[in-house]
């Protein structure tokens, strides 16, 4: 379970994936952001740990180059406040702290982190992305004539994905279509939809599902009648459609029930897929077909040309990427306008539907800085 704390209230958050998705979305727009990772500690070590974390965080802000002075002062105030009361960190065994001038969020996570502090215009998320890569994330599309819902799940929890433009039932979709064509919707609603009408209904849904899940890890699985599967398979443009369906009428199934069914359906496939992907990358490396130049891989990820990517979980490469000119520049780690280029490569790859894996640098194929299998 993940707990978020700010200076005024405590909010319970049940899904690491939900937290990470939100932070990745925030990275689309620059801000003033201090990211702190705290390792686990015994109770008698907590004071020393927090004191060290405060010192490291203040140094990150103090030595930052090209940062806004007023925003940095506000960040410093937040740093002083968040570490003021040790009770806020009990019984934290490890934590990720995200500080902005106007707010602080602290998340307790079920994994240990190396102590670190990063001050930049973007959140530093590699440790959380590494953790999330092993929680088996997935998306479930519940389909029926009377109910359409999209869920984001993992072994840690499940939640609805907001899709305001997606039709919520066949009637809603059909009526809108018929009104556009000038026909009488009442006459059509009396008969069951044929395959062609159902395919058009699914196409409307699929467009919104692709947009809503862009950049999210994990396969898409259907929940609905068995005969929906071949129709959806024929029309879908989702890059990670699993080809699997949770058969049955799930209009009244709870999200937790869907989570359990999806985990059961995907468990073996997720593990075997990960093994097969890593083996394939090793084979490509042996054939000299693996892109291991980090600058080239970053540009390929930005262009949507990466199919699978392996990133080192324990290496930070700080710099700037010019998306217009396609150029990469390594910079001082204190450069506020820089960020972790390996993380940026991973974010671009995810946004374009790539499979993402994390390994320690010593376990990378041929000890490459990173490894990417290209689509073309």
CSV table of C-alpha atoms in Angstrom, one decimal:
chain,number,residue,atom,x,y,z
A,1,UNK,CA,0.0,0.0,0.0
A,2,UNK,CA,1.2,3.5,-0.7
A,3,UNK,CA,0.6,6.5,1.5
A,4,UNK,CA,0.7,10.1,0.4
A,5,UNK,CA,1.2,12.9,3.0
A,6,UNK,CA,1.1,16.6,2.5
A,7,UNK,CA,1.4,19.3,5.2
A,8,UNK,CA,-2.3,19.5,5.8
A,9,UNK,CA,-3.8,16.0,5.3
A,10,UNK,CA,-3.1,12.3,4.7
A,11,UNK,CA,-4.5,10.7,1.6
A,12,UNK,CA,-4.6,6.9,1.1
A,13,UNK,CA,-3.4,5.8,-2.4
A,14,UNK,CA,-3.8,2.1,-3.3
A,15,UNK,CA,-1.8,1.7,-6.5
A,16,UNK,CA,1.8,2.5,-7.3
A,17,UNK,CA,0.8,2.4,-11.0
A,18,UNK,CA,-1.8,5.2,-10.4
A,19,UNK,CA,0.8,7.3,-8.7
A,20,UNK,CA,3.5,6.7,-11.3
A,21,UNK,CA,1.1,7.4,-14.2
A,22,UNK,CA,0.2,10.8,-12.6
A,23,UNK,CA,3.9,11.7,-12.1
A,24,UNK,CA,4.8,10.7,-15.7
A,25,UNK,CA,1.9,12.9,-16.9
A,26,UNK,CA,3.2,15.8,-14.9
A,27,UNK,CA,6.6,15.4,-16.5
A,28,UNK,CA,5.0,16.5,-19.8
A,29,UNK,CA,5.0,20.0,-18.5
A,30,UNK,CA,8.2,21.6,-16.8
A,31,UNK,CA,8.1,22.7,-13.2
A,32,UNK,CA,10.3,23.2,-10.2
A,33,UNK,CA,10.7,19.7,-8.8
A,34,UNK,CA,12.8,18.1,-6.1
A,35,UNK,CA,12.7,14.3,-6.0
A,36,UNK,CA,14.1,12.5,-2.9
A,37,UNK,CA,14.5,8.7,-2.3
A,38,UNK,CA,14.9,7.4,1.2
A,39,UNK,CA,16.1,3.8,2.0
A,40,UNK,CA,14.7,1.7,4.8
A,41,UNK,CA,16.1,2.3,8.3
A,42,UNK,CA,15.8,0.9,11.8
A,43,UNK,CA,14.1,3.2,14.3
A,44,UNK,CA,17.3,4.2,16.0
A,45,UNK,CA,18.7,5.2,12.6
A,46,UNK,CA,15.8,7.3,11.4
A,47,UNK,CA,17.1,10.6,12.8
A,48,UNK,CA,20.4,10.2,11.1
A,49,UNK,CA,18.7,9.1,7.8
A,50,UNK,CA,16.4,12.1,7.7
A,51,UNK,CA,19.2,14.5,8.7
A,52,UNK,CA,21.3,13.2,5.8
A,53,UNK,CA,18.4,13.4,3.4
A,54,UNK,CA,17.7,17.0,4.4
A,55,UNK,CA,21.3,17.9,3.9
A,56,UNK,CA,21.5,16.2,0.5
A,57,UNK,CA,18.3,17.8,-0.7
A,58,UNK,CA,19.4,21.3,0.4
A,59,UNK,CA,22.7,20.8,-1.4
A,60,UNK,CA,20.8,19.7,-4.6
A,61,UNK,CA,18.8,22.9,-4.6
A,62,UNK,CA,21.7,25.2,-3.5
A,63,UNK,CA,24.1,24.0,-6.2
A,64,UNK,CA,21.4,23.9,-9.0
A,65,UNK,CA,22.4,25.8,-12.1
A,66,UNK,CA,19.8,27.7,-14.2
A,67,UNK,CA,17.1,27.4,-11.6
A,68,UNK,CA,14.6,30.1,-10.7
A,69,UNK,CA,15.7,31.6,-7.4
A,70,UNK,CA,12.3,32.4,-6.0
A,71,UNK,CA,11.0,28.8,-6.7
A,72,UNK,CA,14.2,27.4,-5.2
A,73,UNK,CA,13.6,29.3,-2.0
A,74,UNK,CA,10.1,27.9,-1.8
A,75,UNK,CA,11.5,24.4,-2.4
A,76,UNK,CA,13.9,25.0,0.5
A,77,UNK,CA,11.0,25.9,2.8
A,78,UNK,CA,9.2,22.7,1.8
A,79,UNK,CA,12.4,20.7,2.5
A,80,UNK,CA,12.7,22.2,6.0
A,81,UNK,CA,9.0,21.5,6.7
A,82,UNK,CA,8.8,17.9,5.4
A,83,UNK,CA,11.7,16.7,7.5
A,84,UNK,CA,10.7,18.7,10.6
A,85,UNK,CA,8.6,15.9,12.2
A,86,UNK,CA,10.1,12.4,12.3
A,87,UNK,CA,6.7,11.0,13.2
A,88,UNK,CA,5.6,11.6,9.6
A,89,UNK,CA,8.1,9.0,8.5
A,90,UNK,CA,7.1,6.3,11.0
A,91,UNK,CA,6.7,3.5,10.2
A,92,UNK,CA,8.2,4.2,6.8
A,93,UNK,CA,10.7,1.6,5.7
A,94,UNK,CA,11.5,3.5,2.5
A,95,UNK,CA,9.9,6.5,0.9
A,96,UNK,CA,9.8,8.7,-2.3
A,97,UNK,CA,9.4,12.4,-1.6
A,98,UNK,CA,8.2,14.8,-4.4
A,99,UNK,CA,8.5,18.5,-3.5
A,100,UNK,CA,7.2,21.5,-5.4
A,101,UNK,CA,7.1,25.1,-4.3
A,102,UNK,CA,3.4,24.7,-3.3
A,103,UNK,CA,3.2,21.1,-2.1
A,104,UNK,CA,5.0,18.0,-0.8
A,105,UNK,CA,4.0,14.4,-1.5
A,106,UNK,CA,5.5,11.5,0.4
A,107,UNK,CA,4.9,7.9,-0.8
A,108,UNK,CA,5.7,4.8,1.1
A,109,UNK,CA,6.6,2.0,-1.3
A,110,UNK,CA,7.1,-1.7,-0.9
A,111,UNK,CA,10.7,-1.7,-2.0
A,112,UNK,CA,14.1,-0.3,-0.9
A,113,UNK,CA,15.8,2.6,-2.6
A,114,UNK,CA,19.3,3.9,-2.6
A,115,UNK,CA,19.4,7.4,-1.0
A,116,UNK,CA,19.3,10.1,-3.7
A,117,UNK,CA,18.1,13.6,-4.4
A,118,UNK,CA,17.4,15.3,-7.8
A,119,UNK,CA,16.4,18.9,-8.4
A,120,UNK,CA,15.2,19.6,-12.0
A,121,UNK,CA,12.3,20.7,-14.1
A,122,UNK,CA,11.2,17.0,-14.2
A,123,UNK,CA,10.5,14.3,-11.6
A,124,UNK,CA,13.2,11.7,-11.4
A,125,UNK,CA,11.2,8.4,-11.6
A,126,UNK,CA,13.6,5.7,-12.6
A,127,UNK,CA,13.4,3.9,-9.2
A,128,UNK,CA,9.6,3.9,-9.3
A,129,UNK,CA,9.6,2.9,-13.0
A,130,UNK,CA,11.9,0.0,-12.1
A,131,UNK,CA,9.6,-1.1,-9.3
A,132,UNK,CA,6.5,-0.7,-11.5
A,133,UNK,CA,8.0,-2.9,-14.2
A,134,UNK,CA,7.7,-5.8,-11.9
A,135,UNK,CA,4.1,-5.4,-10.6
A,136,UNK,CA,2.5,-6.8,-13.8
A,137,UNK,CA,0.4,-3.8,-14.9
A,138,UNK,CA,-2.5,-4.3,-17.3
A,139,UNK,CA,-5.6,-2.6,-18.7
A,140,UNK,CA,-9.1,-4.2,-18.8
A,141,UNK,CA,-11.8,-3.1,-21.3
A,142,UNK,CA,-15.2,-4.2,-20.1
A,143,UNK,CA,-17.5,-4.6,-23.1
A,144,UNK,CA,-21.2,-5.1,-23.3
A,145,UNK,CA,-24.1,-3.6,-25.2
A,146,UNK,CA,-25.2,-1.8,-21.9
A,147,UNK,CA,-21.9,-1.0,-20.3
A,148,UNK,CA,-18.4,0.0,-21.4
A,149,UNK,CA,-15.7,0.7,-18.9
A,150,UNK,CA,-11.9,0.9,-18.9
A,151,UNK,CA,-9.7,-0.1,-16.0
A,152,UNK,CA,-6.0,0.2,-15.1
A,153,UNK,CA,-4.8,-2.7,-12.9
A,154,UNK,CA,-1.8,-4.5,-11.4
A,155,UNK,CA,-1.2,-6.9,-8.6
A,156,UNK,CA,-1.3,-3.8,-6.3
A,157,UNK,CA,-4.8,-2.7,-7.2
A,158,UNK,CA,-7.2,-1.5,-9.9
A,159,UNK,CA,-9.0,1.7,-10.8
A,160,UNK,CA,-11.2,3.3,-13.5
A,161,UNK,CA,-9.6,5.2,-16.3
A,162,UNK,CA,-11.5,8.3,-17.3
A,163,UNK,CA,-12.8,8.2,-20.9
A,164,UNK,CA,-15.4,10.9,-21.2
A,165,UNK,CA,-15.6,10.7,-25.0
A,166,UNK,CA,-16.0,6.9,-25.1
A,167,UNK,CA,-19.6,5.6,-25.7
A,168,UNK,CA,-20.9,3.9,-22.5
A,169,UNK,CA,-23.3,1.6,-24.3
A,170,UNK,CA,-24.2,0.3,-27.7
A,171,UNK,CA,-27.4,2.4,-27.7
A,172,UNK,CA,-25.5,5.6,-27.0
A,173,UNK,CA,-23.1,4.9,-29.8
A,174,UNK,CA,-25.8,3.8,-32.3
A,175,UNK,CA,-28.1,6.7,-31.5
A,176,UNK,CA,-25.3,9.2,-32.1
A,177,UNK,CA,-24.4,7.5,-35.4
A,178,UNK,CA,-28.0,7.4,-36.6
A,179,UNK,CA,-28.7,11.0,-35.7
A,180,UNK,CA,-25.7,12.0,-37.8
A,181,UNK,CA,-27.1,10.0,-40.7
A,182,UNK,CA,-30.6,11.2,-40.3
A,183,UNK,CA,-32.2,7.8,-39.6
A,184,UNK,CA,-34.8,6.9,-36.9
A,185,UNK,CA,-32.9,5.5,-33.9
A,186,UNK,CA,-36.1,4.0,-32.3
A,187,UNK,CA,-36.6,1.5,-35.2
A,188,UNK,CA,-33.0,0.4,-35.1
A,189,UNK,CA,-32.8,-0.1,-31.4
A,190,UNK,CA,-35.5,-2.8,-31.5
A,191,UNK,CA,-33.2,-5.3,-33.2
A,192,UNK,CA,-29.9,-6.9,-32.1
A,193,UNK,CA,-26.8,-5.3,-33.5
A,194,UNK,CA,-25.2,-7.3,-36.4
A,195,UNK,CA,-21.5,-7.8,-36.7
A,196,UNK,CA,-21.0,-4.7,-38.9
A,197,UNK,CA,-22.7,-2.4,-36.4
A,198,UNK,CA,-20.8,-4.0,-33.5
A,199,UNK,CA,-17.5,-3.5,-35.3
A,200,UNK,CA,-18.3,0.2,-35.8
A,201,UNK,CA,-19.3,0.4,-32.1
A,202,UNK,CA,-15.9,-1.2,-31.2
A,203,UNK,CA,-14.0,1.1,-33.4
A,204,UNK,CA,-15.4,4.1,-31.6
A,205,UNK,CA,-14.4,2.5,-28.3
A,206,UNK,CA,-11.0,1.5,-29.6
A,207,UNK,CA,-10.0,5.0,-30.6
A,208,UNK,CA,-10.6,6.2,-27.0
A,209,UNK,CA,-8.9,3.2,-25.4
A,210,UNK,CA,-5.8,3.7,-27.5
A,211,UNK,CA,-5.7,7.4,-26.6
A,212,UNK,CA,-6.4,6.8,-22.9
A,213,UNK,CA,-3.7,4.1,-22.5
A,214,UNK,CA,-1.0,5.7,-24.6
A,215,UNK,CA,2.3,5.5,-22.6
A,216,UNK,CA,1.0,3.0,-20.1
A,217,UNK,CA,2.8,-0.3,-19.5
A,218,UNK,CA,1.0,-3.6,-19.7
A,219,UNK,CA,-1.3,-5.5,-22.1
A,220,UNK,CA,-5.0,-4.8,-22.9
A,221,UNK,CA,-7.4,-7.6,-22.1
A,222,UNK,CA,-11.2,-7.7,-22.8
A,223,UNK,CA,-14.0,-8.6,-20.5
A,224,UNK,CA,-17.2,-9.7,-22.2
A,225,UNK,CA,-19.0,-12.2,-24.4
A,226,UNK,CA,-16.7,-14.7,-26.2
A,227,UNK,CA,-18.0,-13.6,-29.7
A,228,UNK,CA,-16.7,-10.1,-29.1
A,229,UNK,CA,-13.1,-11.2,-29.3
A,230,UNK,CA,-12.7,-11.9,-33.0
A,231,UNK,CA,-14.6,-8.7,-33.9
A,232,UNK,CA,-12.4,-6.6,-31.6
A,233,UNK,CA,-9.2,-8.3,-32.8
A,234,UNK,CA,-10.1,-7.4,-36.4
A,235,UNK,CA,-10.6,-3.7,-35.7
A,236,UNK,CA,-8.3,-2.8,-32.9
A,237,UNK,CA,-5.3,-0.6,-33.3
A,238,UNK,CA,-4.1,-1.0,-29.8
A,239,UNK,CA,-0.4,-1.8,-29.8
A,240,UNK,CA,-0.5,-4.0,-26.7
A,241,UNK,CA,-3.8,-5.9,-27.2
A,242,UNK,CA,-3.3,-9.3,-25.6
A,243,UNK,CA,-5.8,-11.3,-27.7
A,244,UNK,CA,-7.3,-12.5,-24.4
A,245,UNK,CA,-10.9,-12.1,-23.0
A,246,UNK,CA,-12.4,-12.7,-19.6
A,247,UNK,CA,-15.5,-14.5,-20.9
A,248,UNK,CA,-18.9,-13.7,-19.5
A,249,UNK,CA,-21.3,-10.8,-18.7
A,250,UNK,CA,-19.3,-8.6,-16.4
A,251,UNK,CA,-21.7,-5.6,-16.2
A,252,UNK,CA,-22.1,-6.3,-12.4
A,253,UNK,CA,-18.6,-7.6,-11.7
A,254,UNK,CA,-16.7,-5.5,-9.2
A,255,UNK,CA,-13.3,-4.0,-10.1
A,256,UNK,CA,-11.6,-6.3,-7.6
A,257,UNK,CA,-13.2,-9.4,-9.3
A,258,UNK,CA,-11.9,-8.2,-12.7
A,259,UNK,CA,-8.5,-7.6,-11.2
A,260,UNK,CA,-8.3,-11.2,-9.9
A,261,UNK,CA,-9.6,-12.7,-13.2
A,262,UNK,CA,-7.1,-10.6,-15.2
A,263,UNK,CA,-4.1,-11.5,-13.0
A,264,UNK,CA,-5.1,-15.2,-13.3
A,265,UNK,CA,-5.4,-15.0,-17.1
A,266,UNK,CA,-2.2,-13.0,-17.6
A,267,UNK,CA,0.1,-14.4,-14.9
A,268,UNK,CA,1.9,-17.1,-16.9
A,269,UNK,CA,1.9,-15.1,-20.1
A,270,UNK,CA,3.5,-12.0,-18.4
A,271,UNK,CA,6.3,-14.0,-16.8
A,272,UNK,CA,7.0,-16.0,-20.0
A,273,UNK,CA,6.8,-12.9,-22.2
A,274,UNK,CA,9.4,-11.1,-20.0
A,275,UNK,CA,11.8,-14.1,-20.3
A,276,UNK,CA,11.2,-14.4,-24.1
A,277,UNK,CA,11.8,-10.6,-24.6
A,278,UNK,CA,15.0,-10.6,-22.7
A,279,UNK,CA,16.2,-13.8,-24.5
A,280,UNK,CA,15.4,-12.1,-27.8
A,281,UNK,CA,17.4,-9.0,-26.9
A,282,UNK,CA,20.4,-11.2,-26.0
A,283,UNK,CA,20.1,-13.0,-29.4
A,284,UNK,CA,19.9,-9.6,-31.2
A,285,UNK,CA,22.9,-8.5,-29.4
A,286,UNK,CA,24.8,-11.6,-30.5
A,287,UNK,CA,23.8,-10.8,-34.1
A,288,UNK,CA,24.9,-7.2,-33.8
A,289,UNK,CA,21.3,-6.0,-34.3
A,290,UNK,CA,20.8,-4.2,-30.9
A,291,UNK,CA,21.0,-0.4,-30.7
A,292,UNK,CA,23.2,0.3,-27.7
A,293,UNK,CA,24.3,3.9,-28.5
A,294,UNK,CA,22.3,5.9,-25.9
A,295,UNK,CA,22.0,9.0,-28.0
A,296,UNK,CA,20.7,7.0,-31.0
A,297,UNK,CA,18.3,5.1,-28.7
A,298,UNK,CA,16.9,8.3,-27.3
A,299,UNK,CA,16.2,9.7,-30.7
A,300,UNK,CA,14.7,6.4,-31.8
A,301,UNK,CA,12.4,6.4,-28.7
A,302,UNK,CA,11.3,9.9,-29.4
A,303,UNK,CA,10.4,8.9,-33.0
A,304,UNK,CA,8.5,5.8,-31.8
A,305,UNK,CA,10.9,3.3,-33.4
A,306,UNK,CA,11.7,1.2,-30.3
A,307,UNK,CA,10.0,-2.1,-29.8
A,308,UNK,CA,11.7,-3.2,-26.7
A,309,UNK,CA,14.1,-1.4,-24.3
A,310,UNK,CA,16.3,-2.4,-21.5
A,311,UNK,CA,17.5,0.4,-19.2
A,312,UNK,CA,20.0,0.2,-16.4
A,313,UNK,CA,18.3,0.8,-13.1
A,314,UNK,CA,21.4,1.9,-11.3
A,315,UNK,CA,22.9,4.4,-13.8
A,316,UNK,CA,22.0,8.1,-14.1
A,317,UNK,CA,23.1,10.0,-17.3
A,318,UNK,CA,22.3,13.7,-16.9
A,319,UNK,CA,21.9,16.0,-19.9
A,320,UNK,CA,19.5,17.8,-22.3
A,321,UNK,CA,17.6,16.6,-25.3
A,322,UNK,CA,16.6,19.0,-28.1
A,323,UNK,CA,13.6,17.3,-29.6
A,324,UNK,CA,13.5,19.8,-32.5
A,325,UNK,CA,17.1,19.2,-33.6
A,326,UNK,CA,17.4,15.7,-32.3
A,327,UNK,CA,20.6,16.5,-30.5
A,328,UNK,CA,21.8,15.2,-27.1
A,329,UNK,CA,24.1,17.1,-24.7
A,330,UNK,CA,25.5,15.6,-21.5
A,331,UNK,CA,25.6,18.3,-18.7
A,332,UNK,CA,26.6,18.7,-15.1
A,333,UNK,CA,24.3,16.8,-12.7
A,334,UNK,CA,23.4,20.1,-11.1
A,335,UNK,CA,22.0,21.5,-14.4
A,336,UNK,CA,18.3,22.3,-13.5
A,337,UNK,CA,17.4,22.2,-17.2
A,338,UNK,CA,18.8,18.8,-17.6
A,339,UNK,CA,17.3,15.4,-16.6
A,340,UNK,CA,18.2,11.7,-16.6
A,341,UNK,CA,18.5,10.9,-20.3
A,342,UNK,CA,18.0,7.1,-19.7
A,343,UNK,CA,14.7,7.9,-18.0
A,344,UNK,CA,13.7,10.2,-20.9
A,345,UNK,CA,14.4,7.4,-23.3
A,346,UNK,CA,12.2,5.1,-21.3
A,347,UNK,CA,9.4,7.6,-21.1
A,348,UNK,CA,9.4,8.2,-24.9
A,349,UNK,CA,9.5,4.4,-25.4
A,350,UNK,CA,6.5,3.9,-23.2
A,351,UNK,CA,4.5,6.6,-24.9
A,352,UNK,CA,5.0,4.8,-28.2
A,353,UNK,CA,4.0,1.3,-27.0
A,354,UNK,CA,7.4,-0.3,-26.3
A,355,UNK,CA,8.1,-3.0,-23.8
A,356,UNK,CA,10.3,-1.7,-21.0
A,357,UNK,CA,12.7,-3.7,-18.8
A,358,UNK,CA,15.1,-2.7,-16.1
A,359,UNK,CA,18.3,-4.4,-15.1
A,360,UNK,CA,21.3,-3.5,-13.1
A,361,UNK,CA,24.2,-2.3,-15.3
A,362,UNK,CA,26.2,-5.4,-14.6
A,363,UNK,CA,23.4,-7.6,-16.0
A,364,UNK,CA,22.9,-5.6,-19.2
A,365,UNK,CA,23.5,-7.4,-22.5
A,366,UNK,CA,27.2,-7.2,-23.1
A,367,UNK,CA,27.3,-4.5,-20.4
A,368,UNK,CA,25.9,-1.9,-22.9
A,369,UNK,CA,24.8,1.5,-21.5
A,370,UNK,CA,21.3,0.4,-22.6
A,371,UNK,CA,19.8,-1.9,-25.2
A,372,UNK,CA,17.0,-1.3,-27.7
A,373,UNK,CA,15.4,-3.5,-30.3
A,374,UNK,CA,14.0,-1.3,-33.1
A,375,UNK,CA,10.8,-1.6,-35.0
A,376,UNK,CA,12.6,-0.5,-38.2
